[in-house]
PDB file of C-alpha atoms in Angstrom:
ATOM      1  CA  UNK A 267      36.503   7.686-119.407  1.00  0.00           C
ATOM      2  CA  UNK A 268      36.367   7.953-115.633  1.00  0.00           C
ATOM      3  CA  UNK A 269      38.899   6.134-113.206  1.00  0.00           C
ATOM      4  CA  UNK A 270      35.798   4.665-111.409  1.00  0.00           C
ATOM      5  CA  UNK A 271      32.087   4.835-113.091  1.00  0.00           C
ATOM      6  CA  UNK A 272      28.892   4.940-110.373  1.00  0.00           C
ATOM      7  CA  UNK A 273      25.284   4.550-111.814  1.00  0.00           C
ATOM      8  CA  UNK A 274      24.534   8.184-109.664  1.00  0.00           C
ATOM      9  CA  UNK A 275      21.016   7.458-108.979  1.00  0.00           C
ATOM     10  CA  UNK A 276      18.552   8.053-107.354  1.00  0.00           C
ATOM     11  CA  UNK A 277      18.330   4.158-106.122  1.00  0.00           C
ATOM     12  CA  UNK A 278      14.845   3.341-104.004  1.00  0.00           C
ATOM     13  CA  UNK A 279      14.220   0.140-102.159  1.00  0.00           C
ATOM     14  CA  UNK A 280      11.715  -0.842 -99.902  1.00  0.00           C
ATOM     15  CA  UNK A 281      12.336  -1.430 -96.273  1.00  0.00           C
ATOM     16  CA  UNK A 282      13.593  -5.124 -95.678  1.00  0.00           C
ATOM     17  CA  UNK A 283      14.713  -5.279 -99.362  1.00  0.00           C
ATOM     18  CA  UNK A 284      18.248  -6.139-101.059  1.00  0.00           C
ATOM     19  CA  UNK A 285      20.004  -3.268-102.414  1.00  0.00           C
ATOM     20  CA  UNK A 286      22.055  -3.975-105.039  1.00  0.00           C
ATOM     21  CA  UNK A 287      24.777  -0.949-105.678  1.00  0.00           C
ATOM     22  CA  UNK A 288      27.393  -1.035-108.866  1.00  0.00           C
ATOM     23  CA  UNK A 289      31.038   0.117-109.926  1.00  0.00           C
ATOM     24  CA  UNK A 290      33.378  -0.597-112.644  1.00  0.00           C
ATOM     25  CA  UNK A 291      36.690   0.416-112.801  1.00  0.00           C
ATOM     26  CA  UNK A 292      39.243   1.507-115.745  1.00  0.00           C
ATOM     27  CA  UNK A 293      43.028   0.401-114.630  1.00  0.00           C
ATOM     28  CA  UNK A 294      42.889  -3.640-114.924  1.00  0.00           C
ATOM     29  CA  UNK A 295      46.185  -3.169-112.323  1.00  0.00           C
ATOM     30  CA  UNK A 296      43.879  -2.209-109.649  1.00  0.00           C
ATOM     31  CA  UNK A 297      44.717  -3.787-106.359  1.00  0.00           C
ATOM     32  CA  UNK A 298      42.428  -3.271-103.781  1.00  0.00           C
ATOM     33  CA  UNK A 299      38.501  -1.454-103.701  1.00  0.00           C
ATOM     34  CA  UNK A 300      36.732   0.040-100.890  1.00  0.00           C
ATOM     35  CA  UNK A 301      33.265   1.221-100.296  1.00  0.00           C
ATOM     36  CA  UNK A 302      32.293   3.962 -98.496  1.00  0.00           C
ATOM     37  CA  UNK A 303      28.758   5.691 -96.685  1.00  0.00           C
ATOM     38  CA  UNK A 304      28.718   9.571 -96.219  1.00  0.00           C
ATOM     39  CA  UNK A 305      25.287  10.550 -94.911  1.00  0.00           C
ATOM     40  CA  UNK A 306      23.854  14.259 -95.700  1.00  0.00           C
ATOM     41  CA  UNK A 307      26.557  16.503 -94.364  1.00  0.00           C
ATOM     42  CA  UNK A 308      29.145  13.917 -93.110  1.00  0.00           C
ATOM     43  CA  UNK A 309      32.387  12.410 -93.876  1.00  0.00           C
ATOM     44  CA  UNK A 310      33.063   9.385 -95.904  1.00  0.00           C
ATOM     45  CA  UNK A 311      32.822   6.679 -94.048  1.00  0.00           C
ATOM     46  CA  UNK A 312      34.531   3.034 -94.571  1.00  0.00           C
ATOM     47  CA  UNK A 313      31.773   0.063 -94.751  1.00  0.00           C
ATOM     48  CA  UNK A 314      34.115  -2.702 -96.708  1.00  0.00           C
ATOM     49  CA  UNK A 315      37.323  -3.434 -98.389  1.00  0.00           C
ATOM     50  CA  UNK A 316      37.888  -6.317-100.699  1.00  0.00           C
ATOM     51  CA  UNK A 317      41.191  -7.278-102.503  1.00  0.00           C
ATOM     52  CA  UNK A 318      40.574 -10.169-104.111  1.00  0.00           C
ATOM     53  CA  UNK A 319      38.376 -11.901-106.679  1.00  0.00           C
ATOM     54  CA  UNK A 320      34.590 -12.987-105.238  1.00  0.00           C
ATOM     55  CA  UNK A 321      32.430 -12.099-101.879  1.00  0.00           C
ATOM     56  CA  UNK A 322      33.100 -10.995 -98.939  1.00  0.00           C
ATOM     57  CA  UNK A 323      30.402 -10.805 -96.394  1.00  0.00           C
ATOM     58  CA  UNK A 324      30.215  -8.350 -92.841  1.00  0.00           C
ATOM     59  CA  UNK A 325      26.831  -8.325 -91.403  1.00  0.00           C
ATOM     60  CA  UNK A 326      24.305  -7.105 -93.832  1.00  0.00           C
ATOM     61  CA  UNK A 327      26.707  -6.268 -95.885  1.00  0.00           C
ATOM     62  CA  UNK A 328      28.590  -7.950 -98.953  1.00  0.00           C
ATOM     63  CA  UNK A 329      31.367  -6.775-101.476  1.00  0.00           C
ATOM     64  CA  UNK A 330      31.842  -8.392-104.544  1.00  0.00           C
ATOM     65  CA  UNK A 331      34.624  -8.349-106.589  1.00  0.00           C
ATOM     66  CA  UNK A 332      34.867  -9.349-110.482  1.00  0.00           C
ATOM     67  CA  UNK A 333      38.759  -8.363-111.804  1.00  0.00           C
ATOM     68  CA  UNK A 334      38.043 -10.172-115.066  1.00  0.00           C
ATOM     69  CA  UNK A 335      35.139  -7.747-115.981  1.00  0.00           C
ATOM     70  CA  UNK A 336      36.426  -4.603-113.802  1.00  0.00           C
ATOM     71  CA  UNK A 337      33.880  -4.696-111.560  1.00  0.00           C
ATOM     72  CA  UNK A 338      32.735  -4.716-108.298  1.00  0.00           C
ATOM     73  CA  UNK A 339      29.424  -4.489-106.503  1.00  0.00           C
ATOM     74  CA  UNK A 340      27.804  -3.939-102.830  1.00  0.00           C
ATOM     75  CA  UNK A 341      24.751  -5.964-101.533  1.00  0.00           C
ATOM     76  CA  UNK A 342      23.238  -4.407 -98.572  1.00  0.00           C
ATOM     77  CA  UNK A 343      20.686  -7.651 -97.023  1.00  0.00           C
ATOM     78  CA  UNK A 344      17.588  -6.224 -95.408  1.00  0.00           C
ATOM     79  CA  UNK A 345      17.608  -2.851 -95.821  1.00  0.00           C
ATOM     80  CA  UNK A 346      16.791  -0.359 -93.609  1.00  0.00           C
ATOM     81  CA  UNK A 347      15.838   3.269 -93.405  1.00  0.00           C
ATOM     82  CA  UNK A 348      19.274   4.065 -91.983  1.00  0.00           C
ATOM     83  CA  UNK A 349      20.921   2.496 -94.926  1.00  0.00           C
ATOM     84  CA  UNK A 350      19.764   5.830 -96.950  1.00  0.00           C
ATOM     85  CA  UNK A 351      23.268   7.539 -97.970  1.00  0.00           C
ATOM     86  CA  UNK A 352      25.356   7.868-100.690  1.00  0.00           C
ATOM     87  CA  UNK A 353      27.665   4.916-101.514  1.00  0.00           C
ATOM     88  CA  UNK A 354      31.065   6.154-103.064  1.00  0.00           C
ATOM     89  CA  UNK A 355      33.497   3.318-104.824  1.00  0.00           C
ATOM     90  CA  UNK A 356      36.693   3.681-103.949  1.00  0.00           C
ATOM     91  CA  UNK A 357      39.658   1.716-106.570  1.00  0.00           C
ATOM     92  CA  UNK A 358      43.223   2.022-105.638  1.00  0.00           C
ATOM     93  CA  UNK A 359      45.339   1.333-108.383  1.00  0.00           C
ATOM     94  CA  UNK A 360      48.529   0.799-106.852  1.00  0.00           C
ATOM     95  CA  UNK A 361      49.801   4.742-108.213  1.00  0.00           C
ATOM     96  CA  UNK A 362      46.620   6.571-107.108  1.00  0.00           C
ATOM     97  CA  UNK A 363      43.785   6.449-105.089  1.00  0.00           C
ATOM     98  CA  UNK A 364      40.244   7.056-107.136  1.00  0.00           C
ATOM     99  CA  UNK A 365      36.498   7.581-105.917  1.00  0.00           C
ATOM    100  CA  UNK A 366      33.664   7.301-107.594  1.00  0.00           C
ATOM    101  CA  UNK A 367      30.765  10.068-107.757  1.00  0.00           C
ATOM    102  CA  UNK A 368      28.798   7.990-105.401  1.00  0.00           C
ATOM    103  CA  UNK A 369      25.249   6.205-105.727  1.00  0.00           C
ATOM    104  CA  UNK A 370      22.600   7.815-103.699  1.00  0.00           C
ATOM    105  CA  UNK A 371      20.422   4.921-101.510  1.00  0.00           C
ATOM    106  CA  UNK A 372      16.786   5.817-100.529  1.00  0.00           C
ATOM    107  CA  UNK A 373      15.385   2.956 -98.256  1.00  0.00           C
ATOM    108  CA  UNK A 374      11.621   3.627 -98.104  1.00  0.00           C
ATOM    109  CA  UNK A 375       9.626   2.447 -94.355  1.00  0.00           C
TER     110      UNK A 375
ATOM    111  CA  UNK B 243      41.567   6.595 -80.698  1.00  0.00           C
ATOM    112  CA  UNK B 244      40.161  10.183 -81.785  1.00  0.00           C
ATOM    113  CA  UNK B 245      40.048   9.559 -85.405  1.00  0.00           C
ATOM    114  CA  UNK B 246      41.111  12.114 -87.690  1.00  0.00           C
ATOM    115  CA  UNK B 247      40.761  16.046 -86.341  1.00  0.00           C
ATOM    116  CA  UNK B 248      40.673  18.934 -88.368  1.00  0.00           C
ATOM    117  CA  UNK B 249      39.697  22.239 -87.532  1.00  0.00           C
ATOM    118  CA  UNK B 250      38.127  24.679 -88.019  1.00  0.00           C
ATOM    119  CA  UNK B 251      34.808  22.913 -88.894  1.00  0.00           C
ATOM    120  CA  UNK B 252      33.329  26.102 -90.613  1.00  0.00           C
ATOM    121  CA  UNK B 253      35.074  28.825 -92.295  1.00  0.00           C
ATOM    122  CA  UNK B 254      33.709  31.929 -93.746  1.00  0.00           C
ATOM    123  CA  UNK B 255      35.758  34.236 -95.435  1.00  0.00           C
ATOM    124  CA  UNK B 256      35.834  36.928 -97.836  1.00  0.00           C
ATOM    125  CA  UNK B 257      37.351  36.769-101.351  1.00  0.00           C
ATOM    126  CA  UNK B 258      40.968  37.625-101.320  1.00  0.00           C
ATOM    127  CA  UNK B 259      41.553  36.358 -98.000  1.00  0.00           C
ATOM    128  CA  UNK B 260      44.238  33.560 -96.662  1.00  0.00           C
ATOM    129  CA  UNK B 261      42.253  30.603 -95.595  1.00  0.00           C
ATOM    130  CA  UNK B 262      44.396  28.075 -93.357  1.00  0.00           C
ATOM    131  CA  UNK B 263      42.500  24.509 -92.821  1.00  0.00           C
ATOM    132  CA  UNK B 264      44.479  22.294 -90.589  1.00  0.00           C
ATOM    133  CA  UNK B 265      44.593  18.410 -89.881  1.00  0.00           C
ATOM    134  CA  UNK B 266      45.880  16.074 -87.288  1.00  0.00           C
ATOM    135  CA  UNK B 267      45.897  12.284 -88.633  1.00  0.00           C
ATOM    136  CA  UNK B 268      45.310   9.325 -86.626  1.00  0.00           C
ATOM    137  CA  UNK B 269      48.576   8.576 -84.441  1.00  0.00           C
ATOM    138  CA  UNK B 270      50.784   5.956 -85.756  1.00  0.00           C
ATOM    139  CA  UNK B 271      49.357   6.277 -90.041  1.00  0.00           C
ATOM    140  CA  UNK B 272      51.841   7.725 -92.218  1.00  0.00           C
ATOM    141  CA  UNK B 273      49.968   8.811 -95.401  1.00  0.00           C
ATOM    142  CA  UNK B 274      47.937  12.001 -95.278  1.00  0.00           C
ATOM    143  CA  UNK B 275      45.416  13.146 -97.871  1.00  0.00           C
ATOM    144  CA  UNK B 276      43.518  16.320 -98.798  1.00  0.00           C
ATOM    145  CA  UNK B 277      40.383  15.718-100.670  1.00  0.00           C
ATOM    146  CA  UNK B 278      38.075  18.626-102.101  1.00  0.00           C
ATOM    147  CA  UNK B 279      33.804  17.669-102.521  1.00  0.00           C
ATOM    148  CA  UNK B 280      31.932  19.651-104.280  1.00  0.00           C
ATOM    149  CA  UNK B 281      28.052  18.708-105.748  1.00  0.00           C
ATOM    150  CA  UNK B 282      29.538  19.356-109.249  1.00  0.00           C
ATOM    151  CA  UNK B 283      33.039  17.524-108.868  1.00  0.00           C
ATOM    152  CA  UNK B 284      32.097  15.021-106.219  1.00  0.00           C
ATOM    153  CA  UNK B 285      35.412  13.851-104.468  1.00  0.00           C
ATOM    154  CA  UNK B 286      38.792  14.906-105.379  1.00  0.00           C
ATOM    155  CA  UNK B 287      42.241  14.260-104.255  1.00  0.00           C
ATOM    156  CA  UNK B 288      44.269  17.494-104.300  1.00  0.00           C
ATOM    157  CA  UNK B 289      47.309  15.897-102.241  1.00  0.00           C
ATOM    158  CA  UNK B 290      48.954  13.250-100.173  1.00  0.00           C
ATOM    159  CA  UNK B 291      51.954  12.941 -97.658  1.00  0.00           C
ATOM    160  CA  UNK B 292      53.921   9.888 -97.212  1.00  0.00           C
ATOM    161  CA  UNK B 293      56.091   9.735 -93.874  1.00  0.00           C
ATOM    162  CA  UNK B 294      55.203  13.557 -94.270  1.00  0.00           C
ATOM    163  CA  UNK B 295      56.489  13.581 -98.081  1.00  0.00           C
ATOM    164  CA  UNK B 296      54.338  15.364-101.030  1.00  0.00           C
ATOM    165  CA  UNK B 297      53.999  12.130-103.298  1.00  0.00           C
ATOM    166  CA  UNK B 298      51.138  13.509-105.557  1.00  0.00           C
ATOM    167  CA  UNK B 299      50.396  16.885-105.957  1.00  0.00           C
ATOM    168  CA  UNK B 300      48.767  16.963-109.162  1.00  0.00           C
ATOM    169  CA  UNK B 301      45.192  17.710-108.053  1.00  0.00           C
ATOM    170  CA  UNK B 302      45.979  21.089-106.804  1.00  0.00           C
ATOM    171  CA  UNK B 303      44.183  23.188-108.615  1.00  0.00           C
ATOM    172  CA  UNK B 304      46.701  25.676-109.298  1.00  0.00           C
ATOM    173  CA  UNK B 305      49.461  27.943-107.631  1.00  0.00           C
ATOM    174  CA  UNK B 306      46.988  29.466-105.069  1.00  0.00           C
ATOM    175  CA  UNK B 307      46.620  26.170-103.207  1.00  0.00           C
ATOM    176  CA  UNK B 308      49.757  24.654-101.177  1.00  0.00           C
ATOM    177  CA  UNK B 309      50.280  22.053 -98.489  1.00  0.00           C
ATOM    178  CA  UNK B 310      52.901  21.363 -96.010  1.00  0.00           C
ATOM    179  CA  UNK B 311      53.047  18.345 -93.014  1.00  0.00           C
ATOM    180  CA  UNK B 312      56.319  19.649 -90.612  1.00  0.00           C
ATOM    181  CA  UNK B 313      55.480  16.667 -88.514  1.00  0.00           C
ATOM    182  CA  UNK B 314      53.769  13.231 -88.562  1.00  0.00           C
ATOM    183  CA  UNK B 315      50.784  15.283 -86.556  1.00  0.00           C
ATOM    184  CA  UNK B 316      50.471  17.893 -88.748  1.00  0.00           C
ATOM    185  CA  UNK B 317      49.364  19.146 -91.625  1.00  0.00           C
ATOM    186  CA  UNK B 318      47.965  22.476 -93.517  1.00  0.00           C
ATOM    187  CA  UNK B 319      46.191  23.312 -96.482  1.00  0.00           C
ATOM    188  CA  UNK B 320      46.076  27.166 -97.460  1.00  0.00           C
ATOM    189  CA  UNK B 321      44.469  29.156-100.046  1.00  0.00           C
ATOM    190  CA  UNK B 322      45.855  32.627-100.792  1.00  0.00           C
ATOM    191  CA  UNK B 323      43.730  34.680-102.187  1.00  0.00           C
ATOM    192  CA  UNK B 324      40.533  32.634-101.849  1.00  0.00           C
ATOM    193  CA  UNK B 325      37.894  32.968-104.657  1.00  0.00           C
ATOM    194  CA  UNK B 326      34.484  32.406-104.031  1.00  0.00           C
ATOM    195  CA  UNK B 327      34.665  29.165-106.796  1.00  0.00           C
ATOM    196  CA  UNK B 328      36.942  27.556-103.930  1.00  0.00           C
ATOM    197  CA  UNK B 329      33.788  26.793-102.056  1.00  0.00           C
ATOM    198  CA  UNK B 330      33.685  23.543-100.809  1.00  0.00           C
ATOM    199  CA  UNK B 331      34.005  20.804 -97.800  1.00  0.00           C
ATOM    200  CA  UNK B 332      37.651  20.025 -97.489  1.00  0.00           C
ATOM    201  CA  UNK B 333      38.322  16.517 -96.689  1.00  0.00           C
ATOM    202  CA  UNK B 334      41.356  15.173 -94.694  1.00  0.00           C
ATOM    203  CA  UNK B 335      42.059  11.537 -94.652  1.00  0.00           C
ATOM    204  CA  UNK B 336      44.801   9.087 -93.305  1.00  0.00           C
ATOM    205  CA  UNK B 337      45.913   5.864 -93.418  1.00  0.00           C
ATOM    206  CA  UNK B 338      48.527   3.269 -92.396  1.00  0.00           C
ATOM    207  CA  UNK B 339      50.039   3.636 -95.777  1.00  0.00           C
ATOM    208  CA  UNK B 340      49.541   4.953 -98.751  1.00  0.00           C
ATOM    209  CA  UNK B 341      47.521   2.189-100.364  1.00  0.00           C
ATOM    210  CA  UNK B 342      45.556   0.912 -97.128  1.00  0.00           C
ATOM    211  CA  UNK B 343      41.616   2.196 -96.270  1.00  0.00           C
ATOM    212  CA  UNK B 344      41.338   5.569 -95.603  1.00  0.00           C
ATOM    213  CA  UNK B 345      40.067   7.365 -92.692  1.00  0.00           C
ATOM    214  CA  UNK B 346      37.976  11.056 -92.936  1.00  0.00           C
ATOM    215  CA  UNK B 347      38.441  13.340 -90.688  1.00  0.00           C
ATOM    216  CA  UNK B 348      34.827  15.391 -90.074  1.00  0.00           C
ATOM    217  CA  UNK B 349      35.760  17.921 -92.874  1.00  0.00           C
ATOM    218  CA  UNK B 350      35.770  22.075 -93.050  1.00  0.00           C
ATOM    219  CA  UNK B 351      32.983  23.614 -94.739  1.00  0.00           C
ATOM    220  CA  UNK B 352      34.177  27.006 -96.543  1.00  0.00           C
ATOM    221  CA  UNK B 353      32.336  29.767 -97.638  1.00  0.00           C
ATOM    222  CA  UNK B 354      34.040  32.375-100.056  1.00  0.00           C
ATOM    223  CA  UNK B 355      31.894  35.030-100.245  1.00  0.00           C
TER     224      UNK B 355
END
């Protein structure tokens, strides 16, 4: 079993639409989770970072965390065209740092 | 601040060659980490520093690949010989400390041919 498991996709949403994106995690000592953008050709990018158990909302954005079931889930809130990237999971378990394969985001005009 | 630099941004070389890919974190973080992306493998972690420390080495593939950070500005990542399955975008990342968000630099696209 993986460190961190991503549904790879491909996810498609209409413009103006929620997009719902999903990650569990294996190490129930996991402290703190991060999610990440990397467009076609770029670097990973940092969106949010939650450490704690429920939402946390920045912009369109919000993270939230469930440490009872291992998982942990982005909401992107009126999506947009821009929004289209890959989404990797990030978990860090206190000993290592994992990432997950990513979830690939298609936001359609 | 300039973010994370590393250079060169492209690298084409032939198998059996030394490749040398090079980092400069952001000033003031004191972890450093070397990731590896590939289509196949996604993501990996080959290394990281701590206050310029190897603390996890265990993703390096194998004796071919080694690391070194002299400085708190500096590191390198060198493959000798290069094989053409070492193909990838080479990630460099830092961050405050070793269990803090983590910063990408731009990343060096190599070509083994």
């Amino acid at each position: 079993q993986k460190e961190v498991e991503q549904n790879s996709g491909p996810l498609s949403v209409p413009e103006g639409a929620i997009a719902s994106l999903n990650c569990t995690y294996s190490d129930r000592v996991s402290q703190s989770f991060f999610w990440y953008r990397q467009y076609s050709g770029k670097s990973p990018e940092l969106i949010m970072s939650i450490y704690s158990n429920g939402d946390k909302e920045d912009g369109r954005f919000t993270a939230q965390l469930n440490k009872a079931s291992q998982y942990v889930s982005l909401l992107i809130r009126d999506s947009q065209p821009s929004d289209s990237a890959t989404y990797l999971c990030a978990v860090n378990t206190g000993n290592q740092f994992y990432f997950g394969t990513g979830t690939s985001l298609t936001v359609i005009p | 601040d300039a973010g994370v630099i590393q250079s060169p941004r492209h690298e084409v070389t032939e198998m059996g060659q030394e490749v040398t890919l090079r980092c400069k974190p952001i000033s003031g973080h004191n972890s450093l980490f070397w990731y590896r992306q590939t289509m196949m493998r996604g993501l990996e972690l080959l290394i990281y520093f701590n206050n310029n420390v190897p603390i996890d080495d265990s993703g390096m593939p194998e004796d071919r690949f080694s690391a070194k950070m002299p400085n708190a500005s500096f590191s390198t990542l060198k493959i000798q010989p290069s094989e053409p399955r070492d193909s990838a975008v080479y990630f460099c990342a830092s961050s405050l400390a070793e269990h803090n968000e983590q910063f990408f630099g731009p990343g060096t696209r190599l070509t083994v041919l």
